[in-house]
PDB file of C-alpha atoms in Angstrom:
ATOM      1  CA  MET U   1       1.883  18.246  -6.396  1.00 91.00           C
ATOM      2  CA  THR U   2      -0.827  15.548  -6.026  1.00 97.00           C
ATOM      3  CA  PRO U   3      -3.806  15.681  -3.844  1.00 98.00           C
ATOM      4  CA  ALA U   4      -2.146  13.183  -1.541  1.00 98.00           C
ATOM      5  CA  ILE U   5       0.826  15.243  -0.927  1.00 98.00           C
ATOM      6  CA  LYS U   6      -1.393  18.274  -0.084  1.00 98.00           C
ATOM      7  CA  LEU U   7      -3.568  16.359   2.167  1.00 98.00           C
ATOM      8  CA  LEU U   8      -0.268  15.395   4.036  1.00 98.00           C
ATOM      9  CA  GLU U   9       0.858  18.872   4.160  1.00 98.00           C
ATOM     10  CA  LYS U  10      -2.643  20.317   5.120  1.00 97.00           C
ATOM     11  CA  LEU U  11      -2.760  17.628   8.293  1.00 96.00           C
ATOM     12  CA  LYS U  12       0.836  18.279   8.841  1.00 97.00           C
ATOM     13  CA  ILE U  13       1.804  14.737   8.692  1.00 98.00           C
ATOM     14  CA  PRO U  14       5.520  14.009   8.408  1.00 98.00           C
ATOM     15  CA  PHE U  15       6.278  12.429   5.229  1.00 98.00           C
ATOM     16  CA  SER U  16       9.363  11.959   2.530  1.00 98.00           C
ATOM     17  CA  LEU U  17       9.221  12.019  -1.072  1.00 98.00           C
ATOM     18  CA  HIS U  18      10.496   9.154  -3.147  1.00 97.00           C
ATOM     19  CA  PRO U  19      10.270   9.879  -7.010  1.00 97.00           C
ATOM     20  CA  TYR U  20      11.521   7.073  -9.457  1.00 94.00           C
ATOM     21  CA  GLU U  21      11.472   6.252 -13.024  1.00 90.00           C
ATOM     22  CA  CYS U  22       8.333   4.516 -14.075  1.00 86.00           C
ATOM     23  CA  GLU U  23       6.924   3.040 -17.262  1.00 75.00           C
ATOM     24  CA  ALA U  24       3.905   1.163 -17.591  1.00 64.00           C
ATOM     25  CA  HIS U  25       4.340  -2.214 -15.660  1.00 67.00           C
ATOM     26  CA  ASP U  26       1.996  -5.061 -14.419  1.00 70.00           C
ATOM     27  CA  ASP U  27       3.703  -5.090 -11.052  1.00 81.00           C
ATOM     28  CA  PHE U  28       3.995  -1.250  -9.864  1.00 86.00           C
ATOM     29  CA  GLY U  29       4.842  -2.131  -6.282  1.00 88.00           C
ATOM     30  CA  LYS U  30       7.656  -4.300  -6.870  1.00 88.00           C
ATOM     31  CA  HIS U  31       8.963  -2.090  -9.966  1.00 88.00           C
ATOM     32  CA  ALA U  32       8.978   0.839  -7.359  1.00 93.00           C
ATOM     33  CA  ALA U  33      10.742  -1.091  -4.780  1.00 92.00           C
ATOM     34  CA  THR U  34      13.559  -2.006  -7.322  1.00 90.00           C
ATOM     35  CA  GLN U  35      14.107   1.439  -8.777  1.00 92.00           C
ATOM     36  CA  LEU U  36      14.265   2.845  -5.183  1.00 95.00           C
ATOM     37  CA  GLY U  37      16.500   0.330  -3.977  1.00 95.00           C
ATOM     38  CA  LEU U  38      14.152  -0.766  -0.857  1.00 97.00           C
ATOM     39  CA  PRO U  39      12.915  -4.207   0.108  1.00 97.00           C
ATOM     40  CA  GLU U  40       9.559  -4.960  -1.321  1.00 96.00           C
ATOM     41  CA  ALA U  41       8.396  -5.708   2.182  1.00 97.00           C
ATOM     42  CA  ARG U  42       8.638  -1.934   3.047  1.00 98.00           C
ATOM     43  CA  VAL U  43       7.188  -0.561  -0.636  1.00 98.00           C
ATOM     44  CA  PHE U  44       3.427  -1.029  -0.209  1.00 98.00           C
ATOM     45  CA  LYS U  45       0.818  -1.191  -2.988  1.00 96.00           C
ATOM     46  CA  THR U  46      -2.691   0.170  -2.817  1.00 97.00           C
ATOM     47  CA  LEU U  47      -5.627  -2.144  -3.849  1.00 98.00           C
ATOM     48  CA  ILE U  48      -9.404  -1.494  -3.870  1.00 98.00           C
ATOM     49  CA  VAL U  49     -11.622  -4.061  -3.084  1.00 98.00           C
ATOM     50  CA  HIS U  50     -15.530  -4.165  -2.534  1.00 97.00           C
ATOM     51  CA  HIS U  51     -18.527  -5.923  -1.179  1.00 95.00           C
ATOM     52  CA  ASP U  52     -21.741  -4.818  -2.865  1.00 91.00           C
ATOM     53  CA  LYS U  53     -21.539  -1.052  -2.949  1.00 90.00           C
ATOM     54  CA  GLN U  54     -18.964  -0.718   0.055  1.00 95.00           C
ATOM     55  CA  ALA U  55     -15.487  -0.059  -1.329  1.00 97.00           C
ATOM     56  CA  VAL U  56     -12.450  -0.528   1.079  1.00 98.00           C
ATOM     57  CA  VAL U  57      -8.643   0.319   0.526  1.00 98.00           C
ATOM     58  CA  ALA U  58      -6.324  -2.445   1.355  1.00 99.00           C
ATOM     59  CA  ILE U  59      -2.504  -1.543   1.671  1.00 99.00           C
ATOM     60  CA  VAL U  60      -0.233  -4.562   1.638  1.00 98.00           C
ATOM     61  CA  PRO U  61       3.569  -5.063   0.924  1.00 98.00           C
ATOM     62  CA  SER U  62       4.500  -5.339  -2.875  1.00 95.00           C
ATOM     63  CA  SER U  63       6.200  -8.528  -2.013  1.00 93.00           C
ATOM     64  CA  GLY U  64       2.747 -10.145  -1.183  1.00 93.00           C
ATOM     65  CA  MET U  65      -0.861 -10.415  -1.834  1.00 96.00           C
ATOM     66  CA  CYS U  66      -3.897  -9.482  -0.013  1.00 98.00           C
ATOM     67  CA  SER U  67      -5.952 -12.019   1.703  1.00 98.00           C
ATOM     68  CA  LEU U  68      -9.456 -11.093   0.912  1.00 98.00           C
ATOM     69  CA  LYS U  69     -10.779 -13.271   3.680  1.00 97.00           C
ATOM     70  CA  GLN U  70      -8.504 -11.555   6.381  1.00 98.00           C
ATOM     71  CA  LEU U  71      -9.492  -7.963   4.922  1.00 98.00           C
ATOM     72  CA  ALA U  72     -13.233  -8.968   5.094  1.00 97.00           C
ATOM     73  CA  LYS U  73     -12.889 -10.183   8.625  1.00 97.00           C
ATOM     74  CA  ALA U  74     -10.833  -6.780   9.451  1.00 97.00           C
ATOM     75  CA  THR U  75     -13.697  -4.724   8.156  1.00 96.00           C
ATOM     76  CA  GLY U  76     -16.604  -6.643   9.256  1.00 96.00           C
ATOM     77  CA  LEU U  77     -17.757  -7.203   5.660  1.00 96.00           C
ATOM     78  CA  LYS U  78     -19.126 -10.968   4.668  1.00 93.00           C
ATOM     79  CA  LYS U  79     -16.835 -11.128   1.645  1.00 95.00           C
ATOM     80  CA  VAL U  80     -14.864  -8.839  -0.557  1.00 97.00           C
ATOM     81  CA  GLU U  81     -13.579  -8.980  -4.097  1.00 97.00           C
ATOM     82  CA  MET U  82     -11.212  -6.889  -6.145  1.00 97.00           C
ATOM     83  CA  LEU U  83     -12.706  -3.854  -7.870  1.00 97.00           C
ATOM     84  CA  PRO U  84     -11.742  -3.796 -11.554  1.00 97.00           C
ATOM     85  CA  PRO U  85      -9.046  -1.407 -12.477  1.00 95.00           C
ATOM     86  CA  ALA U  86     -11.295   0.999 -14.396  1.00 97.00           C
ATOM     87  CA  GLU U  87     -13.881   1.295 -11.488  1.00 97.00           C
ATOM     88  CA  ALA U  88     -10.936   1.677  -8.942  1.00 97.00           C
ATOM     89  CA  GLU U  89      -9.715   4.575 -11.090  1.00 97.00           C
ATOM     90  CA  LYS U  90     -13.157   6.220 -11.374  1.00 97.00           C
ATOM     91  CA  LEU U  91     -13.695   5.804  -7.722  1.00 97.00           C
ATOM     92  CA  THR U  92     -10.465   7.125  -6.231  1.00 98.00           C
ATOM     93  CA  GLY U  93      -9.590   9.733  -9.033  1.00 97.00           C
ATOM     94  CA  TYR U  94      -6.087   8.077  -9.554  1.00 97.00           C
ATOM     95  CA  LYS U  95      -4.613   5.895 -12.371  1.00 94.00           C
ATOM     96  CA  VAL U  96      -3.725   2.383 -11.682  1.00 93.00           C
ATOM     97  CA  GLY U  97      -0.025   2.219 -10.678  1.00 91.00           C
ATOM     98  CA  GLY U  98      -0.618   5.717  -8.941  1.00 94.00           C
ATOM     99  CA  ILE U  99      -3.707   4.938  -6.628  1.00 97.00           C
ATOM    100  CA  SER U 100      -2.709   6.700  -3.493  1.00 98.00           C
ATOM    101  CA  PRO U 101      -4.528   5.490  -0.126  1.00 98.00           C
ATOM    102  CA  LEU U 102      -4.421   9.475   0.572  1.00 98.00           C
ATOM    103  CA  ALA U 103      -6.942  12.147  -0.683  1.00 98.00           C
ATOM    104  CA  GLN U 104      -9.321   9.944  -2.914  1.00 97.00           C
ATOM    105  CA  LYS U 105     -12.247  11.303  -4.470  1.00 95.00           C
ATOM    106  CA  LYS U 106     -14.431   9.597  -1.507  1.00 93.00           C
ATOM    107  CA  ARG U 107     -12.738   8.857   1.826  1.00 94.00           C
ATOM    108  CA  LEU U 108     -12.956   4.948   2.302  1.00 96.00           C
ATOM    109  CA  PRO U 109     -12.311   2.637   5.119  1.00 97.00           C
ATOM    110  CA  THR U 110      -8.511   1.767   4.856  1.00 98.00           C
ATOM    111  CA  VAL U 111      -6.679  -1.438   6.069  1.00 99.00           C
ATOM    112  CA  LEU U 112      -3.147  -1.242   6.342  1.00 99.00           C
ATOM    113  CA  ASP U 113      -1.193  -4.621   6.823  1.00 99.00           C
ATOM    114  CA  ALA U 114       0.257  -5.095  10.350  1.00 98.00           C
ATOM    115  CA  SER U 115       3.654  -5.713   8.836  1.00 98.00           C
ATOM    116  CA  ALA U 116       4.074  -2.155   8.270  1.00 98.00           C
ATOM    117  CA  LEU U 117       4.804  -1.606  12.181  1.00 98.00           C
ATOM    118  CA  GLN U 118       8.202  -3.162  11.698  1.00 98.00           C
ATOM    119  CA  PHE U 119       9.371  -0.166   9.884  1.00 98.00           C
ATOM    120  CA  ASP U 120       9.766   3.438  11.017  1.00 97.00           C
ATOM    121  CA  SER U 121       8.142   4.429   7.713  1.00 98.00           C
ATOM    122  CA  VAL U 122       6.809   2.642   4.875  1.00 98.00           C
ATOM    123  CA  LEU U 123       6.100   3.807   1.326  1.00 98.00           C
ATOM    124  CA  VAL U 124       2.818   4.086  -0.200  1.00 98.00           C
ATOM    125  CA  SER U 125       1.941   5.669  -3.682  1.00 97.00           C
ATOM    126  CA  GLY U 126       2.180   9.342  -3.750  1.00 98.00           C
ATOM    127  CA  GLY U 127      -0.812   9.718  -6.176  1.00 97.00           C
ATOM    128  CA  LYS U 128       0.908   9.304  -9.616  1.00 95.00           C
ATOM    129  CA  ARG U 129       2.977   6.756 -11.104  1.00 93.00           C
ATOM    130  CA  GLY U 130       6.717   7.139 -10.390  1.00 94.00           C
ATOM    131  CA  LEU U 131       6.148   8.690  -6.900  1.00 97.00           C
ATOM    132  CA  SER U 132       5.996   7.322  -3.537  1.00 97.00           C
ATOM    133  CA  VAL U 133       5.493   8.826   0.043  1.00 99.00           C
ATOM    134  CA  GLY U 134       7.203   7.533   3.208  1.00 98.00           C
ATOM    135  CA  VAL U 135       4.677   7.758   5.949  1.00 99.00           C
ATOM    136  CA  SER U 136       4.637   6.139   9.688  1.00 98.00           C
ATOM    137  CA  ALA U 137       1.994   3.552  10.196  1.00 97.00           C
ATOM    138  CA  ARG U 138       1.088   4.705  13.508  1.00 97.00           C
ATOM    139  CA  GLU U 139       0.874   8.287  12.434  1.00 96.00           C
ATOM    140  CA  MET U 140      -1.599   7.057   9.407  1.00 97.00           C
ATOM    141  CA  GLN U 141      -3.535   5.063  12.109  1.00 97.00           C
ATOM    142  CA  GLU U 142      -4.050   8.147  14.546  1.00 97.00           C
ATOM    143  CA  LYS U 143      -4.585  11.008  12.079  1.00 96.00           C
ATOM    144  CA  MET U 144      -6.291   9.037   9.196  1.00 97.00           C
ATOM    145  CA  GLY U 145      -8.223   6.455  11.130  1.00 97.00           C
ATOM    146  CA  TRP U 146      -6.565   3.698   9.019  1.00 98.00           C
ATOM    147  CA  ILE U 147      -6.977   0.192  10.592  1.00 98.00           C
ATOM    148  CA  ILE U 148      -3.937  -1.889  11.260  1.00 98.00           C
ATOM    149  CA  ALA U 149      -4.662  -5.669  10.807  1.00 98.00           C
ATOM    150  CA  SER U 150      -2.779  -8.746   9.128  1.00 99.00           C
ATOM    151  CA  ILE U 151      -4.250  -8.902   5.741  1.00 99.00           C
ATOM    152  CA  ALA U 152      -1.334  -9.721   3.636  1.00 98.00           C
ATOM    153  CA  GLU U 153      -0.257 -13.398   2.615  1.00 95.00           C
TER     154      GLU U 153
END
């Protein structure tokens, strides 16, 4: 059981588990969607960006990319850029390909792309490669304080 799943259980947030076979890939989100037989638009990837010392979590569909300009606007930061993978791992406590937006070492501002609202649930990393969890965007906004904004392109 990962810290992400423990947090969902502790907060009594409904979720579903979606394990899948995973080998090292460059595009973990698209791989997860393929393995799970789900549309890439419903399987989201977790990205860590930063401005100076402020890190932010961006969650976007695996079918797209994050608009750094829109993300900066949504968070009120002047400009953001991707955090290098090794730094993202150190900051979150998770390995790339399994970085969950939940139960990271330090709670960071989290922005979920608004396209998630079209689904009853979206899949995000469950905290390790080969495990996704299905969660409601509205539930995460209410219970975790996630910001919902149009940040994908």
